[in-house]
Coordinates of C-alpha atoms in Angstrom, one line a residue:
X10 CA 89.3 105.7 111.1
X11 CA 93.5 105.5 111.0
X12 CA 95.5 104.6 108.6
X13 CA 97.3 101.8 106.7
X14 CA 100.2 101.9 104.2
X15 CA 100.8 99.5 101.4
X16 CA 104.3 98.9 100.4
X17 CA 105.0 96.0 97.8
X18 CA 108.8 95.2 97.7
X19 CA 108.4 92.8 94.9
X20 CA 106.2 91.7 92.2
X21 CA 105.2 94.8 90.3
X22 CA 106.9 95.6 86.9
X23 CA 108.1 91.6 87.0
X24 CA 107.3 88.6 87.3
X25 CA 108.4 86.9 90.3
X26 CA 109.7 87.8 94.1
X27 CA 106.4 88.8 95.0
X28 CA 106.4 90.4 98.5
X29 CA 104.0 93.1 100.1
X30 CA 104.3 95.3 103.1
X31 CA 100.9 95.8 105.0
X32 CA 101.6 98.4 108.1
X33 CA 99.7 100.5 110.5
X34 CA 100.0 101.5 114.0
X35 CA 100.0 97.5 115.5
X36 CA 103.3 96.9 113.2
X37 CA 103.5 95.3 110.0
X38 CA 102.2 92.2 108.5
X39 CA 104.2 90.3 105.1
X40 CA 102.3 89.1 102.5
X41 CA 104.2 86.1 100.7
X42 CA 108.0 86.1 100.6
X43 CA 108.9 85.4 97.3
X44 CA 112.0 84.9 94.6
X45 CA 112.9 85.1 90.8
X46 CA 114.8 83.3 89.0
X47 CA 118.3 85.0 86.7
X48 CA 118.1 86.2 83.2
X49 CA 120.7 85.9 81.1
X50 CA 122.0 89.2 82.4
X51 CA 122.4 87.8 85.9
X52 CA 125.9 86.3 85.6
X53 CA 126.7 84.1 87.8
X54 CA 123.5 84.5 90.2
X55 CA 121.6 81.6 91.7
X56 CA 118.6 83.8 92.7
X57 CA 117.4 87.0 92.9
X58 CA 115.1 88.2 96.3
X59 CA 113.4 91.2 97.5
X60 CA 115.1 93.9 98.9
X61 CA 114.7 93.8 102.8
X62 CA 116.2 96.8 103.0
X63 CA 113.2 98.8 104.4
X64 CA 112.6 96.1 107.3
X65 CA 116.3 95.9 108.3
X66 CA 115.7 98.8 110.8
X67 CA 112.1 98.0 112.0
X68 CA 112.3 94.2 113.0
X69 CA 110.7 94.6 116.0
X70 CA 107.7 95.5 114.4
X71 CA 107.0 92.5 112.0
X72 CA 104.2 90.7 113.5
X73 CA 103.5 88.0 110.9
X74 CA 104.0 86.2 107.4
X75 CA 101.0 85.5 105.5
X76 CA 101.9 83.2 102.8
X77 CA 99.1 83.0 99.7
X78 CA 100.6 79.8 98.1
X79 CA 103.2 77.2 97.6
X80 CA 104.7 78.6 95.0
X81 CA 108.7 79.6 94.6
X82 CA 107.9 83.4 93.6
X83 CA 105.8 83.7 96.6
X84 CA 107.7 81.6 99.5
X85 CA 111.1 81.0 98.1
X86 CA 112.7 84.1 99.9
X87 CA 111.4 83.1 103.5
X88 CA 114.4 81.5 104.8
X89 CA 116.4 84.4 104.0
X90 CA 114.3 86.4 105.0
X91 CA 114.0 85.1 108.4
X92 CA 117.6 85.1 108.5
X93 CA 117.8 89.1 107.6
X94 CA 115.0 90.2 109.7
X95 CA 113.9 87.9 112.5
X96 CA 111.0 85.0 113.2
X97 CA 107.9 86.3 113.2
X98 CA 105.0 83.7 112.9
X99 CA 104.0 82.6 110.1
X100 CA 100.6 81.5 108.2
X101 CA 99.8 79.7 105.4
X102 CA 97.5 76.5 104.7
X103 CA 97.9 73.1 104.5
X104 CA 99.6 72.3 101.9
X105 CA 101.5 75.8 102.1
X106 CA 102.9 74.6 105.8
X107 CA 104.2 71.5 104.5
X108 CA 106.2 72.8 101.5
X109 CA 107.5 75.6 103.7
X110 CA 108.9 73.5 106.5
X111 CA 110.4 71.2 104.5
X112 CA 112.3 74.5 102.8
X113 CA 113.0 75.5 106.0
X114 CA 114.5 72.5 107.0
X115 CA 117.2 72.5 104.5
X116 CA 118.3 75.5 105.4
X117 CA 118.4 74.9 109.5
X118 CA 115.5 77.0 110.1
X119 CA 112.5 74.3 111.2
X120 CA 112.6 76.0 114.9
X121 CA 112.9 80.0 113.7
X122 CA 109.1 80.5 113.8
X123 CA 105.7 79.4 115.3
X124 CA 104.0 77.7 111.9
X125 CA 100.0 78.4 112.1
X126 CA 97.7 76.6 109.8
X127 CA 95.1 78.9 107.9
X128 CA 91.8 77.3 107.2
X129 CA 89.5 79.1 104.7
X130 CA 86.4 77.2 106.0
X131 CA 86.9 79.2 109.1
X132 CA 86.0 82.8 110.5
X133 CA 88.6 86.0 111.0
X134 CA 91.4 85.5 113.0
X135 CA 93.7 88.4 114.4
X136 CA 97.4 88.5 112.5
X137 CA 99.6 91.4 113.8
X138 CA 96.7 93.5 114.8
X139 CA 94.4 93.1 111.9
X140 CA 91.2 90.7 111.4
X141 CA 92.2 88.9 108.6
X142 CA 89.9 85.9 106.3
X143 CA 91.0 84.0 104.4
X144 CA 89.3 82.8 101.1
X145 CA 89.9 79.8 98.7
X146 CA 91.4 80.6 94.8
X147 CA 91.8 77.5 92.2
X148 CA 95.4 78.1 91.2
X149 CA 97.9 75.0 89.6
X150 CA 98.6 74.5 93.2
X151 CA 96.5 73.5 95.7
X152 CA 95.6 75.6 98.9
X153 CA 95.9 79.1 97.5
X154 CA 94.1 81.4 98.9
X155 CA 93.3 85.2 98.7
X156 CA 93.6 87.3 102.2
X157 CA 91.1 90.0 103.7
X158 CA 92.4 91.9 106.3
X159 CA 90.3 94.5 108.3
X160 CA 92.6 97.2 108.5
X161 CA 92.4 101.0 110.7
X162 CA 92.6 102.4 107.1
X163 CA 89.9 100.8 105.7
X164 CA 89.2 96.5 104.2
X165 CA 91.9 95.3 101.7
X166 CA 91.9 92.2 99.8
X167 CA 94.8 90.7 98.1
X168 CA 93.8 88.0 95.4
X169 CA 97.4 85.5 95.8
X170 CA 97.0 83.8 92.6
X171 CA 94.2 82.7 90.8
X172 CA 91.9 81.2 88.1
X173 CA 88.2 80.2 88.0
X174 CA 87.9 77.2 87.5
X175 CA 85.1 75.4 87.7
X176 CA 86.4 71.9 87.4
X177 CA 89.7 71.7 89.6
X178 CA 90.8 68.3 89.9
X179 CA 90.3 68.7 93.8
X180 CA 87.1 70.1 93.8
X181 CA 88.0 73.1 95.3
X182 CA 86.5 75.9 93.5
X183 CA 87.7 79.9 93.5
X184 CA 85.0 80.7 96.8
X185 CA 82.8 82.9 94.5
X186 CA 80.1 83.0 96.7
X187 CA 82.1 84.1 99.7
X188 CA 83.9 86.9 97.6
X189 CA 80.1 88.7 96.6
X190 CA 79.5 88.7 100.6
X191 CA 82.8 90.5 100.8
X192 CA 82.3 92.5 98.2
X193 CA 78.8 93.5 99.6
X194 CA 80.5 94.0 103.3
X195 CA 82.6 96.9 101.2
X196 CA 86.3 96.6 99.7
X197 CA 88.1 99.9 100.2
X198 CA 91.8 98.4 98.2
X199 CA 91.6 95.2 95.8
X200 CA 95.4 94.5 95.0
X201 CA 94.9 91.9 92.2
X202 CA 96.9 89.4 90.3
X203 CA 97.5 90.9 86.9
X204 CA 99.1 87.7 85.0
X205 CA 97.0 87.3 82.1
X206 CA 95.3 90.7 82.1
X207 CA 96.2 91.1 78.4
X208 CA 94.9 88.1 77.4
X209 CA 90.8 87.8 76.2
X210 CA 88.6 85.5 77.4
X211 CA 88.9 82.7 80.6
X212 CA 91.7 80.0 81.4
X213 CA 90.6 76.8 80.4
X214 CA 90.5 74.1 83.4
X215 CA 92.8 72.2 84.6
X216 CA 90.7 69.3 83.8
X217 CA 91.5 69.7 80.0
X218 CA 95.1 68.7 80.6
X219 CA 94.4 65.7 82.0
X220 CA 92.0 64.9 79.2
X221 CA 95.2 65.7 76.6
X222 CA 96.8 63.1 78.3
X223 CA 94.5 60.3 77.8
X224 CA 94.8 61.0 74.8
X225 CA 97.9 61.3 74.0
X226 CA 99.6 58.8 76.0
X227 CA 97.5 55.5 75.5
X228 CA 98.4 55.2 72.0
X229 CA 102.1 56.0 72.5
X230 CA 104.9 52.9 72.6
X231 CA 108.4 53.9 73.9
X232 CA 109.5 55.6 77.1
X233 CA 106.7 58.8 77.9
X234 CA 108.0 61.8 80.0
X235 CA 106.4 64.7 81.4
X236 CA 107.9 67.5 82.8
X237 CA 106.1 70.0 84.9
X238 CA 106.7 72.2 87.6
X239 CA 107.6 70.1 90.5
X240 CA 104.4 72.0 92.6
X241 CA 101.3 70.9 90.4
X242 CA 100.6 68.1 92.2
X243 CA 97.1 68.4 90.1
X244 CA 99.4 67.8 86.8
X245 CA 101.4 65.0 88.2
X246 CA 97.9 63.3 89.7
X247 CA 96.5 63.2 86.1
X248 CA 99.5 62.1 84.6
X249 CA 99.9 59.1 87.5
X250 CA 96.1 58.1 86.6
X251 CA 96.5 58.0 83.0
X252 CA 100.0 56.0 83.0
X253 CA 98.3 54.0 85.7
X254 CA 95.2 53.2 83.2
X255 CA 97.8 53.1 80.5
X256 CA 99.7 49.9 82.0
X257 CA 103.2 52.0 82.6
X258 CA 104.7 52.6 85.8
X259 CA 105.6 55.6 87.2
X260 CA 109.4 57.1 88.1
X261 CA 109.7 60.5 90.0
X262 CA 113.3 62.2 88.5
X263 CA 114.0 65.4 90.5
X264 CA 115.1 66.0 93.8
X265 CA 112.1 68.7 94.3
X266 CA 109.6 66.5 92.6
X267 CA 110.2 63.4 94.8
X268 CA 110.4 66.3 97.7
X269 CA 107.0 67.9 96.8
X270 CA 104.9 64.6 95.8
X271 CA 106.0 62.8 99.3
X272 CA 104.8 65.6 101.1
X273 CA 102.0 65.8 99.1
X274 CA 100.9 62.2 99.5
X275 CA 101.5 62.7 103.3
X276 CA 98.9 64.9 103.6
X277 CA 96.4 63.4 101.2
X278 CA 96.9 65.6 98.3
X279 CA 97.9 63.5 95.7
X280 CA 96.8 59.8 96.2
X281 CA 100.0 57.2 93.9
X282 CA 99.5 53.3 94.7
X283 CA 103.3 52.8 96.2
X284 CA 103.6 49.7 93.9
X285 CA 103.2 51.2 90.7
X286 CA 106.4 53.7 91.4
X287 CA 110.0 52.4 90.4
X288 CA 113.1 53.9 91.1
X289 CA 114.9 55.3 88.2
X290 CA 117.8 53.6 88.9
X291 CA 115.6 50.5 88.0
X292 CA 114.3 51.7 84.8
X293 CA 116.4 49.8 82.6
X294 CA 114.4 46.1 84.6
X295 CA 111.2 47.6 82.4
X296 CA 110.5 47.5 78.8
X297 CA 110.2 51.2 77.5
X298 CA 106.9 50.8 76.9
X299 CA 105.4 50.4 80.4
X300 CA 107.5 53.4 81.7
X301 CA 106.2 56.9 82.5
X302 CA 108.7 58.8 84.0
X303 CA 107.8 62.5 85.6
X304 CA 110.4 64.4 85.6
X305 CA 112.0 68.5 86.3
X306 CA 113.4 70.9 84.3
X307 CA 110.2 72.4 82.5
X308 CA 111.9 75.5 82.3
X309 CA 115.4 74.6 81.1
X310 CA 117.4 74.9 84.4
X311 CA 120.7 74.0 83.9
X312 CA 121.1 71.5 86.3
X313 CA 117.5 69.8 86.3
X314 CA 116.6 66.5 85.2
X315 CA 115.2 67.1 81.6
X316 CA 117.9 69.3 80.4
X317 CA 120.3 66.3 81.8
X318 CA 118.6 63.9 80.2
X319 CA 118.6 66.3 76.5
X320 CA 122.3 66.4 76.9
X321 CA 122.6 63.4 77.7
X322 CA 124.3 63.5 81.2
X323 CA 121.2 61.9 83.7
X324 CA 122.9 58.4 85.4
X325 CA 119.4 56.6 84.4
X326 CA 117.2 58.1 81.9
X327 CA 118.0 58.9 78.4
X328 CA 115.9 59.2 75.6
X329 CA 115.8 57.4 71.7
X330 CA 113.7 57.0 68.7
X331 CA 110.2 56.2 69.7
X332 CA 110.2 58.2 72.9
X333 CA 107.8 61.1 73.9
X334 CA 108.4 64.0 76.0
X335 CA 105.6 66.0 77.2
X336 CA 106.6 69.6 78.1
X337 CA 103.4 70.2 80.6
X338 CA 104.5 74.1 81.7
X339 CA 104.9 77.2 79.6
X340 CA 108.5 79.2 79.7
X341 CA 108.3 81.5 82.3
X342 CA 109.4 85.1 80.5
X343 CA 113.0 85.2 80.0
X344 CA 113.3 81.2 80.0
X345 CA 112.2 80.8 76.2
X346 CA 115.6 80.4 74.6
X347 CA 116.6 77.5 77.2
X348 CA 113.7 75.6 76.9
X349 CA 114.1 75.6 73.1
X350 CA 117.5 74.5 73.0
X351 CA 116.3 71.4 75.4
X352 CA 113.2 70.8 73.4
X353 CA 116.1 70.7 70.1
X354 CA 118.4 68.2 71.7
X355 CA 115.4 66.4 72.6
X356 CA 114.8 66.1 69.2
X357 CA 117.5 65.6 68.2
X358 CA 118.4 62.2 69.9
X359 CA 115.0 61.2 68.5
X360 CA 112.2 61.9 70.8
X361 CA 108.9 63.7 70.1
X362 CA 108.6 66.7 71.7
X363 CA 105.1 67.8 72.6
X364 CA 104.6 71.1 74.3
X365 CA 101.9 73.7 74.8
X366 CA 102.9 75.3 71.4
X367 CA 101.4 72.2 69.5
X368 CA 99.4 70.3 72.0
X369 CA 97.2 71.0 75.1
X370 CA 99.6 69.7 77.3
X371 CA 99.1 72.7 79.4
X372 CA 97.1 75.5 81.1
X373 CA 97.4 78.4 83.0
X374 CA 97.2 78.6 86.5
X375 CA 95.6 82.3 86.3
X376 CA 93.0 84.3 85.3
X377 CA 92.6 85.6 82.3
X378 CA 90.7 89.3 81.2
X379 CA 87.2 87.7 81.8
X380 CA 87.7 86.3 85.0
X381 CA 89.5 89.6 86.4
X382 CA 86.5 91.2 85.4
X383 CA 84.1 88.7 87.4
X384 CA 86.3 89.3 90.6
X385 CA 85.8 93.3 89.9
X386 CA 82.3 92.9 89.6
X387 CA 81.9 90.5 92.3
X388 CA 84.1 92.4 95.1
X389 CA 83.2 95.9 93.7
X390 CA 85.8 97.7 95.1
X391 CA 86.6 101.3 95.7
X392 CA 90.5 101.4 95.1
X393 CA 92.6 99.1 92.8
X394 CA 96.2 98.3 92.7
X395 CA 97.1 95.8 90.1
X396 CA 99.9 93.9 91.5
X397 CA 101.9 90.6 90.1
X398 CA 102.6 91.3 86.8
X399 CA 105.2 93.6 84.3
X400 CA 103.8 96.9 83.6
X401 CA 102.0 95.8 80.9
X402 CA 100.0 93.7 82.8
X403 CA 99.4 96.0 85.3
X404 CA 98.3 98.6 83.0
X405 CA 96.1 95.6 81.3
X406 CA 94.2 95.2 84.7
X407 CA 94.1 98.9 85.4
X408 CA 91.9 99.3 82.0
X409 CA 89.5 96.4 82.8
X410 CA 89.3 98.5 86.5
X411 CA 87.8 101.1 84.4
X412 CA 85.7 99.3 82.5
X413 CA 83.9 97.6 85.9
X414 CA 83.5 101.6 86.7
X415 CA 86.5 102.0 89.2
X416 CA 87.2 105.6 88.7
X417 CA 90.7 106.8 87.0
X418 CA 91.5 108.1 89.9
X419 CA 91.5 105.5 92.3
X420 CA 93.2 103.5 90.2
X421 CA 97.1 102.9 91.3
X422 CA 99.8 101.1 89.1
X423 CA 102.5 101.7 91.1
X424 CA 106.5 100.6 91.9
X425 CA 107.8 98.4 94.1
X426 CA 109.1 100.7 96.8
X427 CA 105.7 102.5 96.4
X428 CA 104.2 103.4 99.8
X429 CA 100.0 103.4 99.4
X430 CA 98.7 104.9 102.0
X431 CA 94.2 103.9 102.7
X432 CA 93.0 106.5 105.1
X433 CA 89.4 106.6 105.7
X434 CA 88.6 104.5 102.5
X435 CA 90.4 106.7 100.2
X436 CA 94.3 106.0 98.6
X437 CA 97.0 107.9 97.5
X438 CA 100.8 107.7 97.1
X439 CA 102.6 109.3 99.9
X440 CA 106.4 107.7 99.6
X441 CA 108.7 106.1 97.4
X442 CA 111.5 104.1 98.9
X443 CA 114.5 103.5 96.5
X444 CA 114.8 99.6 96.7
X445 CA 116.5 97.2 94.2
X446 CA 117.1 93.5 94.6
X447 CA 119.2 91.2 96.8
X448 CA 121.3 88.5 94.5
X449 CA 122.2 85.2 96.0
X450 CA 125.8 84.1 94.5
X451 CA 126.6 80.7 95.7
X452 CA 126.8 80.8 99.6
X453 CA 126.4 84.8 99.8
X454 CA 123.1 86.6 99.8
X455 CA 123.1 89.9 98.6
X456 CA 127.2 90.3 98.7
X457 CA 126.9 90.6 94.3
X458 CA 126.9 94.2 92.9
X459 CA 126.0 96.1 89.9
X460 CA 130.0 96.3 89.9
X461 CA 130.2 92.7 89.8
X462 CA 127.6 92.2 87.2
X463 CA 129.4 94.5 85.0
X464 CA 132.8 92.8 85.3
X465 CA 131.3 89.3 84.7
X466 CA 129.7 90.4 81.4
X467 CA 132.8 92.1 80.2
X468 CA 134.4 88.9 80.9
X469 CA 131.7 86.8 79.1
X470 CA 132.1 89.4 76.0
X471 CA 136.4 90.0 75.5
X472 CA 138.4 87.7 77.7
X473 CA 140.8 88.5 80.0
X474 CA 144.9 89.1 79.9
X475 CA 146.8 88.3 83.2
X476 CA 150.4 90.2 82.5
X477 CA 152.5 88.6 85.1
X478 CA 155.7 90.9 85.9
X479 CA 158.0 89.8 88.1
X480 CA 160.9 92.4 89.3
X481 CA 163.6 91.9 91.4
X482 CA 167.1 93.5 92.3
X483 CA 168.3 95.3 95.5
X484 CA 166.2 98.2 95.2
X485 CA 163.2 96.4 93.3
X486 CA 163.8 98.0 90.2
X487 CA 164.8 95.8 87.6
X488 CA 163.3 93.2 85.6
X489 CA 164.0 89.7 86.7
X490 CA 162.1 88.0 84.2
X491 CA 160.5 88.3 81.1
X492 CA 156.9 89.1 81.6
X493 CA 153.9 86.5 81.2
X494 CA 150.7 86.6 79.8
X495 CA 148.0 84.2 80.5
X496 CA 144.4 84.9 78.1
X497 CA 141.4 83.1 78.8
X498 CA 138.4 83.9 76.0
X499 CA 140.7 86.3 74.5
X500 CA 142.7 85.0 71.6
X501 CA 145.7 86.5 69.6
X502 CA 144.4 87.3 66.1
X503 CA 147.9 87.1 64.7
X504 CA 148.9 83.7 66.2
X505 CA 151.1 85.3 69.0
X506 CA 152.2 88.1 67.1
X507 CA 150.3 90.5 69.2
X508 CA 151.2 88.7 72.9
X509 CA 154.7 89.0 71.3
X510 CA 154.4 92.7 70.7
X511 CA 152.2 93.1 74.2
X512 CA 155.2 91.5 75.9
X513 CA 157.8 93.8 74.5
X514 CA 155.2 97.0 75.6
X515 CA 155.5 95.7 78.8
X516 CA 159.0 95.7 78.9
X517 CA 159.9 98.7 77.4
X518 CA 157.1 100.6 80.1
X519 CA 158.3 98.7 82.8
X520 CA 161.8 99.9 82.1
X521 CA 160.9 103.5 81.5
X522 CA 159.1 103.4 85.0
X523 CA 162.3 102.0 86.5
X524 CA 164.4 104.8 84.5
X525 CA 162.4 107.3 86.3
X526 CA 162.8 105.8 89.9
X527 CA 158.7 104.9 89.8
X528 CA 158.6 101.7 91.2
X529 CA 155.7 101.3 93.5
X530 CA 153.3 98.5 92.6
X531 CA 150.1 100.1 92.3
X532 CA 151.8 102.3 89.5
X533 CA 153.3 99.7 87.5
X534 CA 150.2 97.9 87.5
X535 CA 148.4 101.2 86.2
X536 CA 150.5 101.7 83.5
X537 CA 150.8 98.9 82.3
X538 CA 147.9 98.1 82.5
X539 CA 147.1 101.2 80.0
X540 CA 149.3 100.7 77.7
X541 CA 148.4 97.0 76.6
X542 CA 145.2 97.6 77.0
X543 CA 145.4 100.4 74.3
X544 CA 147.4 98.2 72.5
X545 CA 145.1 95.5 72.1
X546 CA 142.7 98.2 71.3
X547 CA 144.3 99.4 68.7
X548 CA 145.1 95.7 67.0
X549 CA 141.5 94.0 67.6
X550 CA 139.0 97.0 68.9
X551 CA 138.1 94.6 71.5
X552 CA 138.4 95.6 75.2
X553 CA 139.5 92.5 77.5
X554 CA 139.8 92.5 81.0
X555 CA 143.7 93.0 81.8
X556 CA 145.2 91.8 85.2
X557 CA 148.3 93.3 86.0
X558 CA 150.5 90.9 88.7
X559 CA 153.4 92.2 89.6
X560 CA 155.7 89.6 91.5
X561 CA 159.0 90.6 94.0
X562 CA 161.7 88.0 94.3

């Protein structure tokens, strides 16, 4: 037998920008594309991708983009991706196809690559020089699937996301069946989804959502709003039937939720009656009480429809007394305190707030401890990698490995930048590539630094000082003006006391400078630059950042 390496560039010790490397001799073959979302730390960023770094050099030998799902952390980063390192074909399922292209289409890249539809009903294809199946997983979105590929090094199976659910609202069950024939065929490297490894027990269906809502929203008599993730078709279908059953009609708020649920219902995976839908715009023709209005902005994005609506700046939905707003998602890890302050101003201009914390408005799209043990037992593999996940998760899936009787050994929580190599059914670590992550910053992709990140948050913490200094004279030595300061988020404790006295230390070292026949620019702006900056020190123990401008007239 040869040999394979696994590489994931994103995904492990995270949550998000999941993106895996599969190589051997025939070239290399991507596993899902993926992107994360800023935390707090991330001034100023839009987005945050994988690292392409280790692909900028071998573009030729991409062969192919396997896509598991529909999903933002696992396709998001495929137009810049295809941008950065070419157009090599791509494959992904029904559903899958039709969110991509429509991505791709906003940003000009429809024509880039040949689109291939995979069907789990059929038989191995080839993809970039492996035999590759794929197999179908119940996830919140439909048409995930996991992907066996029939490598030189031996048979790998990556899981995409998953749950076991054995009531999906499309009837589409996690393939168990055809997993135990893979598993008997021999699995020499599961990489797994390691989500909810920590947490006991199974996900409950997606079914149970739905029956939350009937419920809940019957009985209920002012204006009702979900917000979910703008993918779950399944959680917008069940909302739509209940509202439906409840007399309301139905408005679509968000760009990406109109987006998603057209393309959806052009492909028959969400069926909504046209003449129950009304266009926000026409809200205000209904009584509150027939209105059910899905909506964005489950996870507090700034600029999405629900946090609008909480402060009060959506053009046609706003929310009173008597309202309901159904928060049908859970915070994705570092979203928590944004969601909370929406669910407060929610609440505070009088709406009920229902969310996951206090109703079962909501389930998880994967797998929990027992049903990562059911996929161990039932594919029996050889060699784990727990992928998708933080470490704890990872290290959560590598101890129910053990328990299924996976041998420490051949058990592999690795880094992204790892490089696994399978050789004759066996694994080991043979490489680690130093890789980071690419920001996007309004129009620039990957053009925001560590430097950059550092000045923004010293910004966001002490201000900043422009000292304007404008000299003039024959020689350029001599003061023409007084200096100016301009602070922005910096303010004078002593009600100009101190810009008085930081004005005077600029005169008095702008006039020694000149005294000692130093007047290039770059100098002044060092010194004095220094010396108000230890000023201000000195007067407030804060640090802002201080501008230096020095002008000639």
């Amino acid at each position: 037998m040869g040999w394979t390496r696994v590489t994931p560039l994103g995904g492990l010790g995270e949550v998000g920008k999941n993106m895996t490397l599969v190589e051997s001799d025939a070239g290399i073959v991507v596993i899902d594309a993926g992107l994360a979302f800023p935390r707090d730390e991330h001034l100023g960023v839009d987005l945050i991708l994988p690292d392409f770094g280790p692909l900028k050099d071998r573009r030729d030998e991409v062969r192919a983009v396997i896509l598991t799902h529909g999903h933002e952390d696992h396709v998001g980063a495929l137009p810049y991706f295809l941008r950065e390192i070419g157009a090599p074909e791509i494959w992904a399922t029904k559903l899958t196809l039709g969110l991509v292209k429509s991505k791709l289409d906003e940003h000009g890249l429809s024509r880039a690559s040949e689109m291939i539809e995979a069907d789990p009903e059929k038989g191995p294809v080839d993809i970039g020089g492996f035999k590759v199946q794929f197999v179908r997983m119940a996830h919140s979105i439909p048409d995930a699937v996991a992907v066996v590929l029939d490598t030189p090094g031996g048979r790998i199976v990556h899981t995409g996301d998953y749950k076991i659910d054995h009531t999906p609202v499309d009837g589409f069950r996690t393939d168990v069946g055809r997993l135990a024939e893979i598993g008997n065929e021999g699995v020499d490297l599961l990489l797994g989804d390691s989500t909810n490894a920590e947490r006991p027990g199974v996900t409950l269906s997606e079914r149970t959502v739905g029956e939350a809502f009937r419920q809940l929203i019957p009985p209920l008599e002012g204006r009702v709003l979900v917000a979910s993730f703008a993918s779950n078709v399944h959680r917008v279908q069940q909302a739509i039937d209940v509202g439906l059953d409840a007399g309301r009609q139905v408005a679509l708020v968000g760009r990406s939720l109109r987006k998603n649920v057209n393309i959806a219902r052009n492909l028959g995976y969400i069926d909504v009656p046209e003449d129950i839908l009304v266009k926000p715009t026409n809200l205000t023709e209904l009584p509150r009480s027939e209105q059910l209005i899905m909506c964005t902005g489950s996870q507090g994005e700034p600029m999405s429809a629900l946090t609008r609506i909480a402060y009060g700046d959506h053009q046609n939905v706003e929310v009173e007394a008597g309202d309901t707003v159904i928060i049908s998602a859970k915070p994705v890890p570092g979203n928590e305190l944004r969601v909370h302050d929406t669910i407060n101003r929610l609440t505070q201009a009088g709406a009920t707030v229902l969310h996951q914390e206090i109703a079962n408005v909501h389930v998880s799209g994967h797998g929990c401890a027992e049903e990562l043990r059911t996929i161990l037992a039932l594919l029996r593999p050889r060699n784990v990698m727990p992928v998708h996940g933080e470490f704890r998760m990872l290290a959560a899936h590598a101890r129910l490995a053990r328990d299924a009787g996976v041998p420490a050994e051949n058990i592999f929580i690795a880094d992204n930048g790892s490089v696994v190599e399978l050789r004759d059914g066996k694994v080991r670590v043979v490489d680690e590539l130093d890789i980071g992550s690419t920001f996007v910053d309004g129009l620039g992709v990957g053009d925001v630094r560590d430097v950059a990140l550092r000045d923004r948050r010293h910004l966001s913490e002490d201000g900043v000082l422009i000292i304007v200094v404008t000299v003039g004279g024959q020689n350029g030595r001599q003061a023409a003006a007084a200096p100016e300061l301009i602070a922005r988020g910096f303010a004078d404790p002593d009600n100009g006391a101190l810009f008085e006295e930081a004005r005077e230390e600029v005169e008095r070292t702008v006039a020694d400078l000149f005294a000692q026949n130093i007047s290039e620019l770059k100098l002044v702006q060092e010194h004095v630059h220094d010396a108000v900056g230890q000023l201000l020190y000195e007067r407030t123990g804060r640090r802002p950042m201080i501008l230096p401008v020095v002008v000639e007239v």
